[in-house]
Amino acid sequence: MNTLRDSLASIPGAVQNLASVASNYYTYVGVRVQGQSGDSLSAEDRQSVASSPTTTESLHSFNETDSVSGAVLISEKSLPIPASLVKEQWRLIFNSDASVQDLQEAINHCKDLVLISEENSEERRWLVRHLVDLRYSLEEMQEAERDHLEVGPSGKTVVGHHFIARQTGVGKVLHIPKHRHYCDHCTRIIWSVVQASYICMDCHYMVHQKCVDRVARVCAHVIASERQYPILEICPEIGLAAQRYKCMECGTLLNFPLNFNIQCFGRLSKSENSWIEPRLCDYTGLYFCPSCHWNDQSVIPGRVVHNWDFAPRKVSRSALQEIQLFLDKPLIRLEEANPKLFVFLEKLATLKKLRQNLVYMRKYLSECRQALEEKLLEIHIGSRRYLIQSNELYSINDLEQTENGTLAEYLHKVFNCFDKHIRACSMCMAKAYICEICSNDEVIFPFDDGCIICQHCNSIYHRVCMTRKNMICPKCVRIQERRQKFENSEEQEDKSENSNKNDDQM
């Protein structure tokens, strides 16, 4: 609430300071965009941005002014809220310093807004997320009061992020960070030794303590939960015009025309050519500003599924965090999405057969007392049990490991271990089959090479024997003959009953 009051109090002076703010804005743009046409945001650029006289807040105040009508508006960039709900901000509580009573009132008001909002609208989705955040904050505060603990800045809930405080300070031994970390909000360096910072437990969004209450990006875990599946379209671009030439995340004006600056302010010469570079995210197909798109590279799920292309491409920060959440989740039905891959790629066809054999083996091991006591499935498969439950689902990491061959190597080791147990276990051997066609005493299993399974009765035969029988299953023939005899006997009984009835009537 304090942030909104301060913003409203500063509105009269915003129009008078528009020219000076805009000039500083172009200086800020020139520092950040120069030399960034193809490179990621370097440390020198971040330091120059930090030392610039213009801050992110001044950029917000510039966007809050409508240059066409002259009216001063509340910027969507500075508030993580849809424009239609800005007037309700003071009743929904955005800061984390609220009391229990304030949170309860905000929860009740948020419920009312959810009921009157349109179904499947952006406002309802935002309200549901915010309602979850408010309830989470209220529960934490109530638990702290019950345990007589002091509610400190160790944890915060902001637009779906569950922030926890990172360790700071200097102890007896100074631990120098191996990697340099940057704030996802202001893009500046996080000096872990002297600066307090937070990190999201779900998506690893990292932010300064001073920036945590101004975070506008919805948690990637929330977006991934709502979407449920990764985007499998190849760069579904909508264009800058559909985005109104603004960054999709923070609303910064992209590719601002130079002529507007010359006509309105006359401070830049015609030789200078500065603008905020629009950067395309290859995963979502949306455009972002350099603050929200750091030229990070990642494998694109859609290109893997449709083109078997594992070349990393540039994605935004939010897309990178979302893809990382999908990496280990088996959500891709590869054969359903692109069945031709299994025709042209021999490694995929081999992997499919190997996984099908492991599915057969799982049925033996899940019913074997010795295997359950030794925990063979948990030891050799662990959390990737979906690999032996069906041969349809793949994760992004599975597809990458299929390309480099590590997944096939891993599954071959699992196959050999399971096969060794099944052939040495008396309980598993008791469930083996014998080929009925050749009457050989050799036992066979559904996962043996050279064996085939009847799709109707699940009997197992040698492939060579079935070929000699023109792929006709003897057991199915017997079942069909038995069924035919039963039907014929029923027909004869019906005829005899009808004839007896006719005789009685006569």
XYZ file of C-alpha atoms in Angstrom, residues 44-424:
381
model
C 30.632 -4.809 -17.620
C 27.251 -3.864 -19.065
C 25.520 -4.612 -15.768
C 28.052 -2.494 -13.905
C 27.604 0.369 -16.337
C 23.842 0.097 -15.930
C 24.237 0.145 -12.160
C 26.408 3.271 -12.325
C 24.042 5.043 -14.706
C 22.222 8.069 -13.223
C 18.939 6.553 -14.296
C 17.421 3.727 -12.268
C 14.678 1.270 -13.043
C 12.244 3.426 -11.101
C 12.825 6.341 -13.462
C 12.133 4.017 -16.358
C 8.850 3.117 -14.677
C 7.919 6.765 -14.311
C 8.610 7.312 -17.994
C 6.261 4.476 -18.959
C 3.591 5.873 -16.635
C 3.126 8.881 -18.939
C 0.921 8.606 -21.998
C 2.741 10.584 -24.703
C -0.338 10.756 -26.946
C -3.023 12.007 -24.592
C -0.773 13.598 -21.980
C -2.545 11.675 -19.200
C -0.479 10.027 -16.492
C -1.320 6.342 -16.011
C -0.309 3.684 -13.508
C 2.184 1.491 -15.345
C 1.449 -2.206 -15.743
C 5.186 -2.800 -15.643
C 5.597 -1.629 -12.080
C 2.716 -3.747 -10.755
C 2.401 -7.546 -11.039
C -1.349 -7.253 -11.633
C -3.724 -7.011 -14.639
C -4.751 -3.485 -15.567
C -8.406 -4.135 -14.726
C -7.476 -4.936 -11.108
C -5.175 -1.981 -10.421
C -7.942 -0.117 -8.603
C -8.292 -3.054 -6.207
C -4.593 -3.032 -5.282
C -5.019 -1.324 -1.927
C -7.456 -4.075 -0.805
C -5.362 -7.029 -2.023
C -2.111 -6.250 -0.129
C 1.097 -6.574 -2.097
C 3.664 -5.978 0.626
C 4.790 -8.659 3.042
C 4.463 -6.490 6.195
C 0.726 -7.031 6.634
C -0.881 -8.323 9.798
C -3.085 -11.397 10.190
C -6.245 -9.274 10.089
C -5.116 -7.511 6.911
C -4.394 -10.833 5.231
C -7.785 -12.275 6.212
C -9.565 -9.216 4.805
C -7.522 -9.453 1.603
C -8.361 -13.175 1.272
C -12.089 -12.509 1.658
C -11.995 -9.709 -0.901
C -9.951 -11.847 -3.290
C -12.575 -14.621 -3.024
C -15.310 -12.162 -3.951
C -13.342 -10.980 -6.980
C -12.788 -14.573 -8.100
C -16.538 -15.239 -8.063
C -17.432 -12.152 -10.114
C -14.561 -12.510 -12.629
C -15.060 -14.171 -15.992
C -14.264 -17.843 -16.306
C -10.858 -18.665 -17.891
C -9.959 -14.965 -17.971
C -6.540 -13.522 -17.176
C -8.031 -11.717 -14.165
C -9.355 -14.966 -12.659
C -6.059 -16.778 -13.190
C -4.168 -13.942 -11.509
C -6.643 -13.802 -8.615
C -6.389 -17.540 -7.989
C -2.580 -17.325 -7.885
C -2.731 -14.358 -5.551
C -5.270 -16.101 -3.319
C -2.884 -19.030 -2.930
C -0.064 -16.629 -2.030
C -2.198 -14.857 0.564
C -3.283 -18.119 2.187
C 0.297 -19.355 2.236
C 1.460 -16.141 3.944
C -1.423 -16.292 6.419
C -0.642 -19.905 7.328
C 3.029 -19.081 7.918
C 2.112 -16.109 10.098
C -0.395 -18.126 12.149
C 2.118 -20.932 12.687
C 4.703 -18.406 13.852
C 2.216 -16.937 16.322
C 1.276 -20.386 17.674
C 4.944 -21.274 18.181
C 5.687 -17.831 19.675
C 8.271 -17.138 16.989
C 9.253 -13.780 15.622
C 8.198 -13.390 12.007
C 11.341 -12.304 10.206
C 12.477 -11.838 6.612
C 13.542 -15.487 6.224
C 10.680 -16.318 3.855
C 8.384 -14.369 1.537
C 5.604 -15.243 -0.901
C 5.381 -13.011 -3.975
C 3.384 -13.748 -7.181
C 3.711 -17.499 -6.711
C 7.371 -17.483 -5.652
C 8.228 -19.044 -2.306
C 11.358 -17.113 -1.439
C 13.809 -18.204 1.235
C 16.750 -16.132 2.451
C 20.214 -17.047 1.187
C 23.206 -17.187 3.540
C 25.182 -13.938 3.761
C 27.984 -12.463 5.835
C 31.578 -13.315 6.614
C 32.453 -16.037 9.103
C 35.741 -17.357 10.318
C 36.433 -18.724 6.869
C 35.527 -16.573 3.883
C 33.802 -18.698 1.239
C 34.229 -17.060 -2.144
C 31.378 -17.931 -4.537
C 32.473 -20.049 -7.495
C 29.950 -18.423 -9.820
C 28.717 -14.874 -10.069
C 24.990 -14.526 -9.452
C 22.716 -11.807 -10.821
C 19.365 -10.507 -9.671
C 16.555 -11.675 -11.947
C 14.700 -8.417 -11.333
C 17.286 -5.658 -11.765
C 20.004 -7.753 -13.556
C 22.711 -6.443 -11.195
C 25.286 -8.518 -9.369
C 24.333 -10.116 -6.053
C 27.306 -9.697 -3.749
C 26.583 -12.665 -1.515
C 29.057 -11.626 1.178
C 27.523 -8.225 1.898
C 24.066 -8.226 0.282
C 20.956 -10.031 1.516
C 19.128 -11.952 -1.189
C 16.350 -14.466 -1.707
C 15.919 -17.517 -3.926
C 12.671 -19.213 -4.917
C 12.435 -22.826 -3.739
C 10.419 -23.824 -6.828
C 12.008 -22.101 -9.845
C 15.329 -20.795 -8.354
C 14.451 -17.180 -9.135
C 17.190 -15.127 -7.410
C 16.629 -11.558 -6.273
C 18.032 -8.864 -3.978
C 16.238 -8.252 -0.692
C 15.490 -4.704 -1.821
C 13.925 -6.008 -5.047
C 11.836 -8.859 -3.651
C 8.633 -6.820 -3.162
C 8.829 -5.498 -6.738
C 9.040 -8.883 -8.482
C 6.601 -8.973 -11.388
C 7.409 -12.333 -12.995
C 5.014 -15.110 -12.021
C 6.792 -18.186 -10.683
C 7.713 -20.606 -13.455
C 6.442 -23.462 -11.296
C 2.966 -21.884 -11.308
C 3.074 -21.416 -15.093
C 4.272 -24.988 -15.623
C 1.525 -26.305 -13.339
C -1.133 -24.397 -15.258
C 0.248 -25.428 -18.653
C 0.908 -29.050 -17.510
C 2.860 -29.847 -20.691
C 5.807 -28.099 -22.375
C 5.122 -26.103 -25.520
C 5.613 -28.488 -28.454
C 5.097 -25.914 -31.211
C 8.176 -24.557 -32.922
C 8.545 -20.891 -31.899
C 4.857 -19.845 -31.969
C 5.710 -16.210 -32.752
C 2.891 -13.633 -32.690
C 4.972 -10.584 -33.657
C 5.889 -7.295 -32.015
C 2.711 -5.596 -33.206
C 0.556 -8.076 -31.273
C 2.621 -7.248 -28.175
C 2.130 -3.511 -28.810
C 5.926 -3.236 -29.137
C 6.361 -3.929 -25.424
C 8.277 -6.544 -23.480
C 5.921 -9.418 -22.734
C 7.075 -9.640 -19.129
C 7.771 -6.153 -17.798
C 6.057 -3.961 -20.411
C 9.162 -1.970 -21.422
C 8.767 -0.246 -24.777
C 10.842 -2.096 -27.394
C 12.599 -0.579 -30.410
C 11.525 2.956 -29.440
C 11.709 5.146 -32.583
C 14.549 7.664 -32.671
C 12.459 10.318 -34.476
C 10.141 10.627 -31.460
C 13.084 11.466 -29.235
C 14.468 14.076 -31.673
C 11.116 15.786 -32.177
C 10.106 15.884 -28.513
C 13.366 16.563 -26.752
C 16.011 17.384 -29.369
C 18.791 16.039 -27.162
C 20.179 13.287 -29.401
C 21.887 13.927 -32.686
C 20.758 12.132 -35.837
C 23.980 10.131 -35.886
C 23.077 8.407 -32.639
C 20.933 5.331 -33.027
C 19.865 3.890 -29.679
C 16.939 1.645 -28.817
C 15.957 -1.213 -26.546
C 16.686 -4.369 -28.475
C 13.709 -6.762 -28.780
C 14.918 -10.317 -28.167
C 12.914 -13.279 -29.413
C 12.380 -16.282 -27.145
C 12.563 -19.413 -29.287
C 10.450 -21.383 -26.798
C 7.407 -19.105 -26.366
C 7.752 -17.051 -29.570
C 7.440 -13.811 -27.581
C 9.694 -10.750 -27.502
C 11.424 -9.511 -24.358
C 13.725 -6.688 -23.339
C 17.386 -7.347 -22.383
C 16.457 -7.263 -18.684
C 14.077 -10.208 -19.104
C 16.032 -12.015 -21.849
C 19.717 -12.596 -21.087
C 20.398 -14.630 -24.244
C 20.438 -17.860 -22.229
C 20.427 -20.942 -24.410
C 18.444 -24.132 -23.966
C 17.203 -27.154 -25.883
C 13.730 -26.469 -27.311
C 11.244 -29.351 -26.741
C 9.227 -28.580 -29.877
C 12.270 -28.739 -32.148
C 13.336 -32.028 -30.568
C 9.931 -33.652 -31.043
C 9.327 -32.496 -34.610
C 12.851 -32.192 -36.064
C 15.033 -34.165 -33.631
C 17.036 -30.951 -33.289
C 19.009 -30.591 -30.055
C 20.832 -27.369 -30.953
C 20.474 -24.881 -28.047
C 18.669 -21.656 -28.862
C 18.146 -18.373 -27.073
C 15.290 -18.207 -24.583
C 14.074 -15.713 -21.998
C 14.722 -16.095 -18.295
C 11.162 -17.185 -17.544
C 11.221 -19.738 -20.376
C 14.573 -21.108 -19.199
C 13.218 -21.642 -15.690
C 10.092 -23.306 -17.090
C 12.058 -25.658 -19.348
C 14.282 -26.639 -16.431
C 11.179 -27.652 -14.474
C 10.070 -29.902 -17.368
C 13.463 -31.547 -17.939
C 12.911 -34.675 -15.830
C 9.137 -35.005 -16.130
C 7.881 -37.771 -18.480
C 5.221 -35.763 -20.312
C 6.101 -36.217 -24.000
C 4.299 -38.940 -25.985
C 6.882 -39.032 -28.723
C 5.392 -41.728 -30.941
C 1.990 -40.070 -30.834
C 3.420 -36.627 -31.635
C 5.805 -37.769 -34.396
C 5.599 -41.495 -35.311
C 7.956 -41.092 -38.285
C 10.905 -40.600 -35.954
C 10.771 -44.288 -35.029
C 11.000 -45.164 -38.736
C 13.978 -42.998 -39.610
C 15.933 -43.273 -36.342
C 17.114 -46.788 -35.576
C 18.186 -45.800 -32.055
C 14.606 -44.869 -31.173
C 13.202 -48.152 -32.518
C 15.811 -50.099 -30.540
C 15.056 -48.111 -27.394
C 11.325 -48.740 -27.788
C 11.903 -52.502 -28.035
C 14.213 -52.433 -25.013
C 11.675 -50.548 -22.914
C 8.933 -52.974 -23.960
C 11.075 -55.886 -22.772
C 11.578 -54.127 -19.426
C 7.806 -53.739 -19.145
C 7.467 -57.522 -19.429
C 10.224 -58.014 -16.862
C 8.532 -55.688 -14.379
C 5.509 -57.991 -14.272
C 7.735 -60.861 -13.142
C 9.711 -58.814 -10.600
C 6.676 -57.100 -9.079
C 5.210 -60.542 -8.212
C 8.454 -62.140 -7.073
C 8.915 -62.249 -3.296
C 12.697 -62.403 -3.526
C 12.873 -59.416 -5.893
C 10.661 -57.389 -3.578
C 12.839 -58.222 -0.585
C 16.004 -57.285 -2.472
C 14.297 -54.107 -3.834
C 15.641 -54.666 -7.343
C 13.284 -52.153 -8.946
C 14.064 -49.380 -6.453
C 17.826 -49.931 -6.617
C 18.203 -50.078 -10.401
C 15.394 -47.751 -11.541
C 14.631 -45.456 -8.620
C 12.649 -42.372 -9.569
C 12.665 -43.266 -13.271
C 10.232 -46.129 -12.840
C 8.102 -44.793 -15.689
C 10.741 -46.215 -18.063
C 9.611 -49.761 -17.235
C 5.898 -49.046 -16.802
C 5.286 -48.209 -20.465
C 7.260 -47.364 -23.585
C 5.275 -44.239 -24.509
C 6.335 -41.411 -22.189
C 9.645 -39.574 -22.438
C 11.147 -36.587 -20.675
C 13.364 -33.981 -22.322
C 16.405 -35.443 -20.584
C 15.457 -38.916 -21.856
C 15.454 -37.650 -25.441
C 18.836 -35.966 -24.975
C 20.274 -39.149 -23.495
C 18.779 -41.130 -26.374
C 20.645 -38.946 -28.830
C 24.015 -39.358 -27.107
C 23.428 -43.053 -26.330
C 23.613 -42.931 -22.533
C 19.964 -43.945 -22.014
C 20.301 -47.107 -24.112
C 23.491 -48.027 -22.267
C 21.787 -47.512 -18.907
C 18.734 -49.593 -19.854
C 20.916 -52.411 -21.209
C 22.580 -52.706 -17.792
C 19.181 -52.806 -16.101
C 17.977 -55.425 -18.595
C 20.975 -57.695 -17.924
C 20.498 -57.432 -14.153
C 16.774 -58.250 -14.343
C 17.360 -61.095 -16.805
C 19.965 -62.643 -14.509
C 17.548 -62.635 -11.581
C 14.589 -64.044 -13.543
C 16.559 -66.983 -14.948
C 18.061 -67.805 -11.546
